[in-house]
CSV table of C-alpha atoms (C1' of nucleotides) in Angstrom, one decimal:
chain,number,residue,atom,x,y,z
A,30,MET,CA,49.8,-182.6,-41.1
A,31,GLY,CA,47.0,-182.6,-39.4
A,32,ASN,CA,45.5,-179.3,-40.9
A,33,LYS,CA,42.0,-178.3,-40.3
A,34,VAL,CA,41.9,-175.8,-42.8
A,35,SER,CA,43.7,-178.1,-46.1
A,36,LYS,CA,41.4,-180.7,-45.3
A,37,GLU,CA,38.3,-178.1,-45.1
A,38,ASN,CA,39.9,-176.6,-48.6
A,39,THR,CA,40.3,-180.2,-50.0
A,40,LYS,CA,36.6,-180.8,-48.9
A,41,ASN,CA,35.5,-177.8,-51.0
A,42,ARG,CA,37.4,-178.7,-53.6
A,43,ILE,CA,35.2,-182.1,-54.3
A,44,ILE,CA,32.4,-179.9,-53.8
A,45,GLU,CA,33.1,-177.9,-56.4
A,46,SER,CA,34.4,-179.9,-59.4
A,47,ALA,CA,31.7,-182.5,-58.6
A,48,LYS,CA,29.5,-179.7,-58.4
A,49,LYS,CA,30.3,-178.3,-62.2
A,50,LEU,CA,31.0,-181.9,-63.7
A,51,PHE,CA,27.2,-183.5,-62.7
A,52,ALA,CA,26.0,-180.4,-63.9
A,53,ASP,CA,28.1,-180.4,-67.0
A,54,LYS,CA,28.3,-184.0,-68.1
A,55,GLY,CA,25.2,-185.2,-65.7
A,56,TYR,CA,25.7,-187.9,-62.7
A,57,GLN,CA,26.0,-191.0,-64.5
A,58,LYS,CA,28.6,-190.2,-67.0
A,59,THR,CA,30.8,-188.2,-64.2
A,60,THR,CA,33.2,-190.8,-63.0
A,61,VAL,CA,35.0,-190.6,-60.0
A,62,MET,CA,38.2,-189.8,-61.4
A,63,ASP,CA,37.1,-187.5,-63.5
A,64,ILE,CA,35.8,-185.4,-60.0
A,65,SER,CA,39.0,-186.5,-57.8
A,66,ARG,CA,41.5,-185.5,-60.9
A,67,GLN,CA,39.7,-182.1,-61.1
A,68,ALA,CA,40.3,-181.8,-57.4
A,69,GLY,CA,44.0,-182.5,-57.9
A,70,LEU,CA,43.5,-186.0,-56.0
A,71,SER,CA,43.6,-189.7,-56.4
A,72,GLU,CA,40.2,-191.1,-56.5
A,73,ALA,CA,40.9,-193.5,-52.8
A,74,ALA,CA,41.3,-189.8,-51.3
A,75,LEU,CA,37.9,-188.5,-52.1
A,76,TYR,CA,36.6,-191.2,-50.1
A,77,ASP,CA,38.2,-190.4,-47.0
A,78,TYR,CA,36.2,-187.1,-47.4
A,79,PHE,CA,32.7,-188.9,-48.7
A,80,GLN,CA,30.9,-191.9,-48.2
A,81,GLY,CA,31.0,-192.1,-52.2
A,82,LYS,CA,29.4,-190.6,-55.2
A,83,GLU,CA,25.9,-190.5,-54.3
A,84,ASP,CA,26.8,-189.3,-50.9
A,85,LEU,CA,28.4,-185.8,-52.6
A,86,LEU,CA,25.0,-185.9,-54.9
A,87,LEU,CA,23.2,-185.6,-51.9
A,88,THR,CA,25.8,-183.4,-49.6
A,89,ILE,CA,26.3,-180.5,-52.4
A,90,PRO,CA,22.4,-179.4,-52.7
A,91,ASP,CA,22.2,-179.4,-49.4
A,92,LEU,CA,24.3,-177.1,-48.1
A,93,TRP,CA,23.1,-174.7,-50.9
A,94,VAL,CA,19.2,-175.5,-49.5
A,95,LEU,CA,20.3,-174.9,-46.0
A,96,GLU,CA,21.8,-171.4,-46.8
A,97,LEU,CA,18.4,-170.6,-48.2
A,98,ILE,CA,16.1,-170.8,-45.8
A,99,GLY,CA,18.8,-168.7,-43.5
A,100,ASP,CA,18.3,-166.0,-46.3
A,101,LEU,CA,14.5,-166.2,-46.7
A,102,LYS,CA,13.2,-164.7,-43.2
A,103,GLU,CA,15.3,-161.7,-43.3
A,104,GLN,CA,14.5,-161.0,-47.3
A,105,LEU,CA,10.8,-161.1,-46.2
A,106,PHE,CA,11.4,-159.2,-43.3
A,107,GLY,CA,9.5,-155.7,-43.6
A,108,ILE,CA,7.2,-156.3,-46.8
A,109,LYS,CA,4.3,-155.2,-46.3
A,110,GLY,CA,1.1,-157.6,-48.0
A,111,ALA,CA,0.9,-160.6,-48.8
A,112,ILE,CA,1.1,-160.7,-52.5
A,113,ASN,CA,4.0,-157.8,-52.3
A,114,LYS,CA,5.8,-160.8,-50.1
A,115,LEU,CA,4.8,-163.6,-52.9
A,116,ARG,CA,6.5,-161.2,-55.0
A,117,LYS,CA,9.7,-161.0,-53.5
A,118,PHE,CA,9.7,-165.2,-52.7
A,119,LEU,CA,9.7,-165.4,-56.4
A,120,TRP,CA,11.9,-163.1,-57.6
A,121,TRP,CA,14.6,-163.8,-54.6
A,122,TYR,CA,14.5,-167.6,-55.5
A,123,LEU,CA,14.7,-167.0,-58.9
A,124,ARG,CA,17.8,-164.8,-58.2
A,125,ARG,CA,19.4,-167.3,-55.8
A,126,VAL,CA,18.4,-169.9,-58.7
A,127,GLU,CA,20.3,-167.6,-61.2
A,128,GLU,CA,23.3,-167.3,-59.1
A,129,ALA,CA,23.6,-170.8,-58.2
A,130,PRO,CA,22.6,-172.5,-61.1
A,131,LEU,CA,24.8,-175.9,-60.3
A,132,ASP,CA,23.1,-176.3,-57.2
A,133,ALA,CA,19.7,-175.9,-58.6
A,134,LYS,CA,20.5,-177.9,-61.8
A,135,ILE,CA,21.2,-181.1,-59.1
A,136,VAL,CA,18.2,-180.2,-56.9
A,137,TYR,CA,15.8,-180.0,-59.9
A,138,LEU,CA,17.0,-182.7,-62.4
A,139,PHE,CA,19.0,-185.1,-61.4
A,140,LEU,CA,18.1,-185.8,-57.3
A,141,LYS,CA,14.2,-186.6,-58.2
A,142,THR,CA,15.8,-189.7,-60.0
A,143,ASN,CA,17.0,-191.0,-57.1
A,144,ALA,CA,14.9,-193.4,-55.1
A,145,ASN,CA,15.7,-192.1,-51.6
A,146,PHE,CA,14.8,-188.2,-52.5
A,147,MET,CA,11.2,-188.1,-50.1
A,148,LYS,CA,13.9,-189.1,-47.5
A,149,THR,CA,16.7,-187.3,-48.2
A,150,GLU,CA,17.6,-183.7,-45.8
A,151,VAL,CA,17.3,-181.5,-49.0
A,152,TYR,CA,13.5,-182.8,-49.6
A,153,SER,CA,12.7,-181.5,-46.0
A,154,ASN,CA,14.0,-178.3,-46.4
A,155,VAL,CA,12.9,-177.6,-49.0
A,156,LYS,CA,9.4,-178.4,-47.9
A,157,THR,CA,10.6,-175.7,-44.7
A,158,LEU,CA,11.2,-173.4,-47.7
A,159,TYR,CA,8.0,-173.8,-49.6
A,160,SER,CA,6.2,-174.0,-46.5
A,161,TYR,CA,6.0,-169.6,-45.8
A,162,LEU,CA,3.8,-169.9,-48.9
A,163,ILE,CA,1.2,-171.2,-46.2
A,164,GLU,CA,2.2,-168.8,-44.1
A,165,ILE,CA,2.1,-166.4,-46.4
A,166,LEU,CA,-1.3,-166.9,-48.2
A,167,GLU,CA,-3.1,-167.3,-45.0
A,168,GLU,CA,-1.8,-163.7,-43.7
A,169,GLY,CA,-3.2,-162.6,-47.0
A,170,ARG,CA,-6.5,-164.3,-46.1
A,171,GLY,CA,-6.6,-162.5,-42.5
A,172,SER,CA,-6.5,-159.3,-44.1
A,173,GLY,CA,-8.4,-159.3,-47.0
A,174,GLU,CA,-6.3,-159.1,-49.6
A,175,ILE,CA,-6.3,-162.8,-50.7
A,176,LYS,CA,-10.0,-164.3,-51.1
A,177,SER,CA,-11.6,-165.6,-48.0
A,178,ASP,CA,-12.4,-168.9,-49.7
A,179,LEU,CA,-8.8,-169.4,-50.8
A,180,ASN,CA,-7.1,-173.2,-49.6
A,181,PRO,CA,-3.5,-172.1,-49.5
A,182,TYR,CA,-2.4,-175.6,-50.0
A,183,PHE,CA,-3.8,-175.3,-53.7
A,184,ALA,CA,-2.7,-172.2,-54.0
A,185,ARG,CA,0.5,-173.3,-53.2
A,186,ASP,CA,0.6,-176.1,-55.4
A,187,ILE,CA,0.3,-174.0,-58.2
A,188,PHE,CA,2.9,-171.2,-57.1
A,189,VAL,CA,5.1,-173.6,-56.5
A,190,GLY,CA,4.5,-175.9,-60.0
A,191,THR,CA,4.5,-172.7,-61.9
A,192,MET,CA,7.8,-171.1,-60.3
A,193,GLU,CA,9.4,-174.9,-60.9
A,194,HIS,CA,8.7,-175.3,-64.5
A,195,ILE,CA,10.3,-172.0,-65.0
A,196,ILE,CA,13.1,-172.8,-63.7
A,197,THR,CA,13.5,-176.2,-65.2
A,198,ARG,CA,13.1,-175.4,-68.4
A,199,TRP,CA,15.2,-172.4,-68.2
A,200,LEU,CA,18.0,-175.4,-66.6
A,201,LEU,CA,17.4,-177.5,-69.7
A,202,LYS,CA,17.6,-174.7,-72.5
A,203,ASP,CA,21.4,-174.4,-71.2
A,204,ARG,CA,20.1,-171.3,-69.2
A,205,SER,CA,20.1,-168.9,-72.4
A,206,TYR,CA,18.1,-166.1,-71.5
A,207,SER,CA,17.3,-164.4,-68.5
A,208,LEU,CA,14.5,-165.9,-65.9
A,209,PHE,CA,13.4,-162.7,-65.5
A,210,ASP,CA,11.9,-162.2,-68.9
A,211,ASN,CA,8.3,-161.8,-68.7
A,212,LEU,CA,8.3,-162.8,-64.9
A,213,GLU,CA,6.0,-159.8,-64.0
A,214,GLU,CA,3.5,-161.1,-66.3
A,215,VAL,CA,3.4,-164.5,-65.8
A,216,PHE,CA,3.3,-163.4,-62.2
A,217,ASN,CA,0.3,-161.2,-62.3
A,218,LEU,CA,-1.6,-163.6,-64.0
A,219,MET,CA,-1.4,-166.7,-61.6
A,220,ILE,CA,-1.8,-163.8,-58.1
A,221,ASP,CA,-5.0,-162.7,-60.0
A,222,GLY,CA,-6.7,-166.2,-59.0
A,223,PHE,CA,-5.4,-165.5,-55.9
A,224,ARG,CA,-7.1,-162.0,-55.2
A,225,ALA,CA,-10.2,-160.9,-53.0
A,226,ASN,CA,-12.7,-159.5,-55.2
A,227,GLY,CA,-12.1,-155.7,-54.6
A,228,SER,CA,-8.2,-156.3,-54.5
A,229,GLU,CA,-7.4,-154.2,-57.8
A,230,PRO,CA,-5.5,-156.2,-60.6
A,231,VAL,CA,-1.9,-154.9,-62.0
A,232,PRO,CA,-3.1,-153.1,-65.4
A,233,VAL,CA,0.5,-151.5,-66.5
A,234,ALA,CA,2.3,-154.9,-67.0
A,235,ARG,CA,-0.1,-156.3,-69.0
A,236,LYS,CA,0.3,-153.6,-71.8
A,237,LEU,CA,4.0,-154.6,-71.9
A,238,PHE,CA,3.4,-158.2,-72.7
A,239,GLU,CA,2.1,-157.1,-76.0
A,240,GLU,CA,5.2,-155.9,-76.8
A,241,ARG,CA,7.4,-158.5,-76.1
A,242,LYS,CA,4.8,-161.5,-77.5
A,243,THR,CA,6.9,-162.4,-79.8
A,244,ASP,CA,10.7,-162.4,-78.3
A,245,TYR,CA,9.2,-165.0,-75.8
A,246,GLU,CA,7.9,-167.4,-78.1
A,247,ASP,CA,11.2,-167.3,-80.0
A,248,LYS,CA,12.9,-168.4,-76.9
A,249,GLN,CA,11.6,-170.2,-74.5
A,250,ASP,CA,8.6,-172.0,-76.3
B,12,MET,CA,13.5,-218.8,-86.9
B,13,GLY,CA,12.9,-216.2,-88.3
B,14,ASN,CA,9.5,-215.4,-87.0
B,15,LYS,CA,8.5,-211.8,-87.1
B,16,VAL,CA,5.8,-212.1,-84.4
B,17,SER,CA,7.9,-213.9,-82.2
B,18,LYS,CA,10.7,-210.7,-82.4
B,19,GLU,CA,8.3,-208.5,-81.6
B,20,ASN,CA,6.6,-210.1,-79.0
B,21,THR,CA,10.6,-210.1,-77.5
B,22,LYS,CA,11.1,-206.7,-77.7
B,23,ASN,CA,7.6,-206.0,-75.9
B,24,ARG,CA,9.0,-208.5,-73.4
B,25,ILE,CA,11.9,-206.5,-73.0
B,26,ILE,CA,10.3,-203.0,-73.1
B,27,GLU,CA,7.8,-204.1,-70.0
B,28,SER,CA,10.4,-205.4,-67.7
B,29,ALA,CA,12.7,-202.5,-68.4
B,30,LYS,CA,9.6,-200.5,-67.8
B,31,LYS,CA,8.7,-202.2,-64.7
B,32,LEU,CA,12.6,-202.4,-63.1
B,33,PHE,CA,13.3,-198.5,-64.1
B,34,ALA,CA,10.1,-197.3,-62.0
B,35,ASP,CA,11.1,-199.5,-59.5
B,36,LYS,CA,14.7,-199.3,-59.0
B,37,GLY,CA,15.6,-196.2,-60.4
B,38,TYR,CA,17.6,-196.0,-64.1
B,39,GLN,CA,21.0,-195.8,-62.3
B,40,LYS,CA,20.7,-199.2,-60.1
B,41,THR,CA,18.6,-201.4,-62.7
B,42,THR,CA,21.3,-203.5,-64.6
B,43,VAL,CA,21.5,-204.8,-68.0
B,44,MET,CA,21.2,-208.4,-66.4
B,45,ASP,CA,18.3,-207.9,-64.4
B,46,ILE,CA,16.2,-206.2,-67.6
B,47,SER,CA,17.7,-209.3,-70.0
B,48,ARG,CA,16.9,-211.7,-67.0
B,49,GLN,CA,13.2,-210.6,-66.1
B,50,ALA,CA,12.7,-210.8,-69.8
B,51,GLY,CA,14.3,-214.1,-70.2
B,52,LEU,CA,17.0,-213.5,-72.3
B,53,SER,CA,20.7,-213.2,-72.5
B,54,GLU,CA,22.3,-210.5,-72.0
B,55,ALA,CA,23.9,-210.2,-74.9
B,56,ALA,CA,20.9,-210.6,-76.8
B,57,LEU,CA,19.0,-207.8,-75.5
B,58,TYR,CA,21.5,-205.7,-77.9
B,59,ASP,CA,20.1,-207.7,-81.1
B,60,TYR,CA,16.8,-205.3,-80.4
B,61,PHE,CA,18.4,-201.9,-78.4
B,62,GLN,CA,21.4,-200.2,-79.2
B,63,GLY,CA,22.0,-200.2,-75.3
B,64,LYS,CA,20.7,-199.0,-72.2
B,65,GLU,CA,20.1,-195.9,-73.0
B,66,ASP,CA,19.1,-196.1,-76.0
B,67,LEU,CA,15.5,-198.7,-74.1
B,68,LEU,CA,14.8,-195.6,-71.4
B,69,LEU,CA,14.2,-192.9,-74.5
B,70,THR,CA,12.0,-195.5,-76.5
B,71,ILE,CA,10.0,-196.7,-73.9
B,72,PRO,CA,8.2,-193.2,-73.0
B,73,ASP,CA,9.0,-192.4,-76.7
B,74,LEU,CA,5.7,-195.2,-77.8
B,75,TRP,CA,3.5,-193.7,-74.8
B,76,VAL,CA,3.3,-190.0,-75.9
B,77,LEU,CA,3.0,-190.8,-79.4
B,78,GLU,CA,-0.2,-192.9,-78.6
B,79,LEU,CA,-0.8,-189.9,-76.6
B,80,ILE,CA,-0.8,-187.3,-79.4
B,81,GLY,CA,-2.5,-189.9,-81.0
B,82,ASP,CA,-5.8,-189.8,-78.8
B,83,LEU,CA,-6.0,-186.1,-77.4
B,84,LYS,CA,-7.8,-184.9,-80.8
B,85,GLU,CA,-10.6,-187.4,-80.2
B,86,GLN,CA,-11.1,-187.0,-76.6
B,87,LEU,CA,-11.4,-183.1,-77.0
B,88,PHE,CA,-13.8,-183.1,-80.0
B,89,GLY,CA,-17.2,-182.0,-79.6
B,90,ILE,CA,-16.2,-180.1,-76.0
B,91,LYS,CA,-18.1,-176.5,-76.4
B,92,GLY,CA,-15.7,-173.9,-74.7
B,93,ALA,CA,-12.4,-173.1,-73.7
B,94,ILE,CA,-12.6,-173.8,-70.3
B,95,ASN,CA,-14.5,-177.0,-70.4
B,96,LYS,CA,-11.7,-178.0,-73.0
B,97,LEU,CA,-8.9,-176.8,-70.7
B,98,ARG,CA,-10.5,-179.0,-67.8
B,99,LYS,CA,-11.1,-182.1,-70.4
B,100,PHE,CA,-7.6,-181.9,-70.9
B,101,LEU,CA,-6.6,-181.7,-67.2
B,102,TRP,CA,-8.8,-184.9,-66.3
B,103,TRP,CA,-7.9,-186.4,-69.5
B,104,TYR,CA,-4.0,-186.3,-68.9
B,105,LEU,CA,-3.8,-187.1,-65.4
B,106,ARG,CA,-5.9,-190.5,-66.1
B,107,ARG,CA,-3.6,-191.2,-68.9
B,108,VAL,CA,-0.9,-190.7,-66.5
B,109,GLU,CA,-3.0,-192.8,-63.1
B,110,GLU,CA,-3.2,-195.8,-65.8
B,111,ALA,CA,0.9,-195.9,-67.1
B,112,PRO,CA,2.2,-194.8,-63.7
B,113,LEU,CA,5.5,-196.5,-65.4
B,114,ASP,CA,6.3,-194.4,-68.3
B,115,ALA,CA,4.9,-191.2,-66.8
B,116,LYS,CA,8.0,-191.4,-64.5
B,117,ILE,CA,10.3,-192.3,-67.0
B,118,VAL,CA,8.8,-189.1,-69.0
B,119,TYR,CA,8.5,-187.0,-65.6
B,120,LEU,CA,11.6,-188.4,-63.3
B,121,PHE,CA,14.5,-189.8,-65.3
B,122,LEU,CA,14.2,-188.1,-68.3
B,123,LYS,CA,15.3,-184.9,-67.5
B,124,THR,CA,18.7,-186.7,-66.2
B,125,ASN,CA,19.6,-187.0,-69.7
B,126,ALA,CA,22.0,-184.5,-71.0
B,127,ASN,CA,20.5,-184.6,-74.9
B,128,PHE,CA,16.6,-184.7,-73.2
B,129,MET,CA,15.9,-181.3,-75.4
B,130,LYS,CA,17.2,-182.9,-78.4
B,131,THR,CA,14.6,-186.9,-77.9
B,132,GLU,CA,11.9,-187.4,-80.0
B,133,VAL,CA,9.9,-187.3,-76.1
B,134,TYR,CA,10.2,-184.0,-75.8
B,135,SER,CA,9.6,-183.0,-78.6
B,136,ASN,CA,5.8,-184.7,-78.8
B,137,VAL,CA,5.4,-183.6,-75.5
B,138,LYS,CA,5.8,-180.0,-76.6
B,139,THR,CA,3.1,-180.9,-79.5
B,140,LEU,CA,1.3,-181.9,-76.5
B,141,TYR,CA,1.5,-178.7,-74.9
B,142,SER,CA,0.9,-176.8,-77.9
B,143,TYR,CA,-2.7,-177.2,-77.9
B,144,LEU,CA,-3.1,-175.1,-74.6
B,145,ILE,CA,-2.0,-172.4,-76.7
B,146,GLU,CA,-5.1,-173.3,-79.2
B,147,ILE,CA,-7.9,-173.4,-76.8
B,148,LEU,CA,-6.4,-170.6,-74.8
B,149,GLU,CA,-6.9,-168.2,-78.2
B,150,GLU,CA,-10.2,-169.6,-78.6
B,151,GLY,CA,-11.3,-168.7,-75.5
B,152,ARG,CA,-9.9,-165.3,-75.7
B,153,GLY,CA,-11.6,-165.1,-79.1
B,154,SER,CA,-15.5,-165.9,-77.6
B,155,GLY,CA,-14.7,-164.0,-74.5
B,156,GLU,CA,-14.8,-167.0,-72.4
B,157,ILE,CA,-10.9,-165.9,-71.3
B,158,LYS,CA,-9.5,-162.3,-70.5
B,159,SER,CA,-9.1,-160.7,-73.5
B,160,ASP,CA,-5.6,-159.1,-72.2
B,161,LEU,CA,-4.2,-162.6,-71.5
B,162,ASN,CA,-1.1,-164.0,-72.9
B,163,PRO,CA,-1.8,-168.0,-74.0
B,164,TYR,CA,1.9,-168.5,-73.8
B,165,PHE,CA,2.2,-167.4,-69.7
B,166,ALA,CA,-1.6,-169.4,-69.3
B,167,ARG,CA,0.2,-172.3,-70.4
B,168,ASP,CA,3.0,-172.0,-68.2
B,169,ILE,CA,1.2,-172.2,-65.3
B,170,PHE,CA,-1.2,-174.6,-66.2
B,171,VAL,CA,1.8,-177.2,-67.4
B,172,GLY,CA,4.1,-176.2,-64.2
B,173,THR,CA,0.7,-176.9,-61.8
B,174,MET,CA,0.2,-179.9,-63.8
B,175,GLU,CA,3.0,-181.6,-63.7
B,176,HIS,CA,3.7,-180.2,-60.0
B,177,ILE,CA,1.1,-182.5,-59.2
B,178,ILE,CA,1.6,-185.6,-61.2
B,179,THR,CA,5.9,-185.4,-59.7
B,180,ARG,CA,4.3,-184.9,-56.5
B,181,TRP,CA,2.6,-188.5,-56.9
B,182,LEU,CA,4.6,-189.9,-58.2
B,183,LEU,CA,7.4,-189.3,-55.8
B,184,LYS,CA,4.7,-190.2,-52.8
B,185,ASP,CA,4.7,-193.7,-55.1
B,186,ARG,CA,0.9,-192.7,-55.7
B,187,SER,CA,-0.4,-193.4,-52.2
B,188,TYR,CA,-3.9,-191.4,-53.2
B,189,SER,CA,-5.8,-190.8,-55.7
B,190,LEU,CA,-4.3,-188.3,-58.2
B,191,PHE,CA,-7.8,-186.3,-58.7
B,192,ASP,CA,-8.1,-185.8,-55.0
B,193,ASN,CA,-8.9,-181.9,-54.7
B,194,LEU,CA,-8.4,-181.0,-58.6
B,195,GLU,CA,-11.7,-179.7,-58.9
B,196,GLU,CA,-10.5,-177.3,-56.6
B,197,VAL,CA,-7.1,-176.4,-57.7
B,198,PHE,CA,-8.3,-176.5,-61.5
B,199,ASN,CA,-11.2,-173.7,-60.2
B,200,LEU,CA,-8.4,-171.7,-58.1
B,201,MET,CA,-6.1,-171.8,-61.5
B,202,ILE,CA,-8.9,-170.9,-64.0
B,203,ASP,CA,-10.2,-168.3,-62.4
B,204,GLY,CA,-7.0,-166.0,-63.0
B,205,PHE,CA,-7.8,-167.4,-66.7
B,206,ARG,CA,-11.3,-165.7,-66.4
B,207,ALA,CA,-12.7,-162.3,-68.0
B,208,ASN,CA,-15.2,-160.5,-65.7
B,209,GLY,CA,-18.4,-161.2,-67.4
B,210,SER,CA,-17.6,-164.7,-67.0
B,211,GLU,CA,-19.2,-166.7,-64.0
B,212,PRO,CA,-16.6,-168.6,-61.5
B,213,VAL,CA,-17.5,-172.0,-60.0
B,214,PRO,CA,-18.8,-171.4,-56.6
B,215,VAL,CA,-20.1,-175.4,-55.7
B,216,ALA,CA,-16.6,-176.9,-55.8
B,217,ARG,CA,-15.2,-174.9,-52.9
B,218,LYS,CA,-17.7,-175.4,-50.3
B,219,LEU,CA,-16.2,-179.4,-50.9
B,220,PHE,CA,-12.7,-178.2,-49.8
B,221,GLU,CA,-13.2,-176.5,-46.5
B,222,GLU,CA,-14.5,-180.4,-45.9
B,223,ARG,CA,-11.6,-182.3,-47.4
B,224,LYS,CA,-9.1,-179.8,-45.9
B,225,THR,CA,-7.5,-181.7,-43.5
B,226,ASP,CA,-7.5,-184.6,-45.4
B,227,TYR,CA,-5.2,-183.1,-48.1
B,228,GLU,CA,-2.7,-181.8,-45.4
B,229,ASP,CA,-2.2,-185.6,-43.7
B,230,LYS,CA,-1.5,-187.0,-47.1
B,231,GLN,CA,-0.1,-184.4,-49.4
B,232,ASP,CA,1.7,-181.8,-47.9
C,14,DC,C1',18.5,-230.6,-99.3
C,15,DA,C1',22.1,-226.9,-99.3
C,16,DG,C1',22.1,-222.0,-97.9
C,17,DT,C1',20.6,-218.3,-95.7
C,18,DT,C1',19.1,-215.5,-92.1
C,19,DT,C1',16.5,-215.2,-87.6
C,20,DC,C1',17.2,-215.2,-83.0
C,21,DC,C1',19.7,-216.5,-79.1
C,22,DC,C1',23.9,-217.8,-76.5
C,23,DT,C1',28.7,-218.3,-74.3
C,24,DA,C1',33.0,-216.1,-73.4
C,25,DA,C1',36.1,-211.5,-73.7
C,26,DT,C1',36.8,-206.9,-73.0
C,27,DA,C1',37.3,-202.3,-71.2
C,28,DC,C1',36.1,-199.1,-67.6
C,29,DT,C1',34.0,-197.9,-62.9
C,30,DA,C1',33.0,-197.6,-57.7
C,31,DT,C1',35.2,-198.8,-53.7
C,32,DT,C1',38.0,-201.4,-50.7
C,33,DA,C1',43.1,-202.8,-48.9
C,34,DA,C1',47.3,-202.2,-47.7
C,35,DG,C1',50.6,-198.7,-47.4
C,36,DT,C1',53.4,-194.1,-47.9
C,37,DT,C1',55.0,-189.8,-46.9
C,38,DA,C1',55.9,-186.3,-44.3
C,39,DT,C1',53.9,-183.6,-40.0
C,40,DA,C1',52.4,-182.1,-35.7
C,41,DC,C1',54.1,-183.1,-31.1
C,42,DA,C1',55.2,-185.4,-26.9
C,43,DG,C1',59.0,-186.4,-24.0
D,23,DC,C1',65.9,-183.0,-31.3
D,24,DT,C1',64.1,-187.4,-31.8
D,25,DG,C1',60.9,-191.0,-32.5
D,26,DT,C1',56.2,-191.6,-33.2
D,27,DA,C1',51.2,-191.3,-33.6
D,28,DT,C1',48.4,-189.5,-37.1
D,29,DA,C1',46.7,-186.8,-41.0
D,30,DA,C1',46.3,-187.4,-45.8
D,31,DC,C1',47.3,-188.7,-49.1
D,32,DT,C1',48.8,-193.3,-52.8
D,33,DT,C1',48.8,-197.1,-55.6
D,34,DA,C1',47.1,-201.4,-56.5
D,35,DA,C1',43.9,-204.9,-56.2
D,36,DT,C1',38.2,-206.5,-56.2
D,37,DA,C1',33.5,-207.1,-57.6
D,38,DG,C1',31.1,-205.0,-60.6
D,39,DT,C1',28.7,-203.6,-64.9
D,40,DA,C1',28.1,-202.3,-70.1
D,41,DT,C1',29.1,-203.5,-75.0
D,42,DT,C1',31.5,-206.7,-78.2
D,43,DA,C1',33.1,-210.7,-80.5
D,44,DG,C1',32.4,-215.0,-82.7
D,45,DG,C1',29.7,-218.3,-83.3
D,46,DG,C1',25.4,-222.2,-83.3
D,47,DA,C1',21.4,-223.8,-84.1
D,48,DA,C1',16.8,-223.9,-85.8
D,49,DA,C1',14.0,-222.5,-89.7
D,50,DC,C1',12.5,-220.5,-93.4
D,51,DT,C1',14.3,-219.7,-98.6
D,52,DG,C1',14.9,-222.4,-102.9
DNA sequence: CAGTTTCCCTAATACTATTAAGTTATACAG
DNA sequence: CTGTATAACTTAATAGTATTAGGGAAACTG
């Protein structure tokens, strides 16, 4: 044998199997036998590709987050204004989460229980991802679009906290509704606190929520 | 034997041991033998008090959250104005987290990985706790303190998201700084978006952060 | 004091992650 | 084409770990 292609293929099969099983049954309740069986291998063979079950848990989201970092700059390219960039960041990120819910589940639900989470590549890469928010907020302060006395680190905390809250709830509720329901309204409410006084708020979106209010309570509350 | 007091005592010893070990080494890496040994028992004896390891994980925070619900009403009693109540809610909750970091760690880091989290008592009790925010926000809307067009559910999402973000980071960073650092500033920035136009913002706090800005980056970023 | 219950123990069981040691079969050097 | 190195995989062993079975002794009950 000695085929590079088949080796990569097998590795991917293991990753995909593990991803599915972790997201489905949880990390603890997934056995190495479950994973290797799903991938069409013996248990021992898996250890030729990964150091073990925990290594597998850490590797999966690492690939995903790295891909996100590569994409972000491109997505923000050409967008004018800090608030428009913040909006794009949120919509873009939630779409990526929607497209890769298994990776997101591992990052936002399972990884944090790991004692070494703060020392992982994933953590430092997510930090890099969020650090773009600081740049955007500073830019907005410079241009006068955002309050001159706004501390970008505090604003980022609010932004990231709200975003992760939305994501986590959606994942815990088994993705039973759209991540984008009411997003416009939550975004506007959050961003209103960041705006400079001259900068206009968004009146259109406000009307919308009145119609969909009850809907929201049912599904997400 | 047959002593009720000693039985309760043993149960508490098990809970305290488990709490410490879970928070310290994580749920997975804590063995039943670790717990029972710390509590001065054999492994089998533990099963007379709890159905198993997972039952123990779910029981611990349940007691804590129930206690919080009992305390909340009393804490808010006599406070005038929705924004003052929101402030009190945040400060009170963070103090309780600071006083019981082991319970908080289990609720905010470990429990969410459990596939049945949404069906637990803890989840529904935390929901009850957060539902007070809706009442407060509606009150503020009625009194004109808060924007008349604010949807309280969206505002709650921002409030809870930001609060849980602050708590989670603090727990992951091994509680190496004070939970209350910069809290005033983050609170004011968040609440600025909720305020009715006539309602005055808080200018005093803003000056403070300029002095402590670098401090914040070092420790929390 | 006899019987029952409470509280706890030792020992067995079944499952799981990981390792050891070996097998198959392909690539490729000569 | 043939022998062999090695990539890719297997079965079987090992060292834990959660949970259960079954029992024993102390203390309470009547």
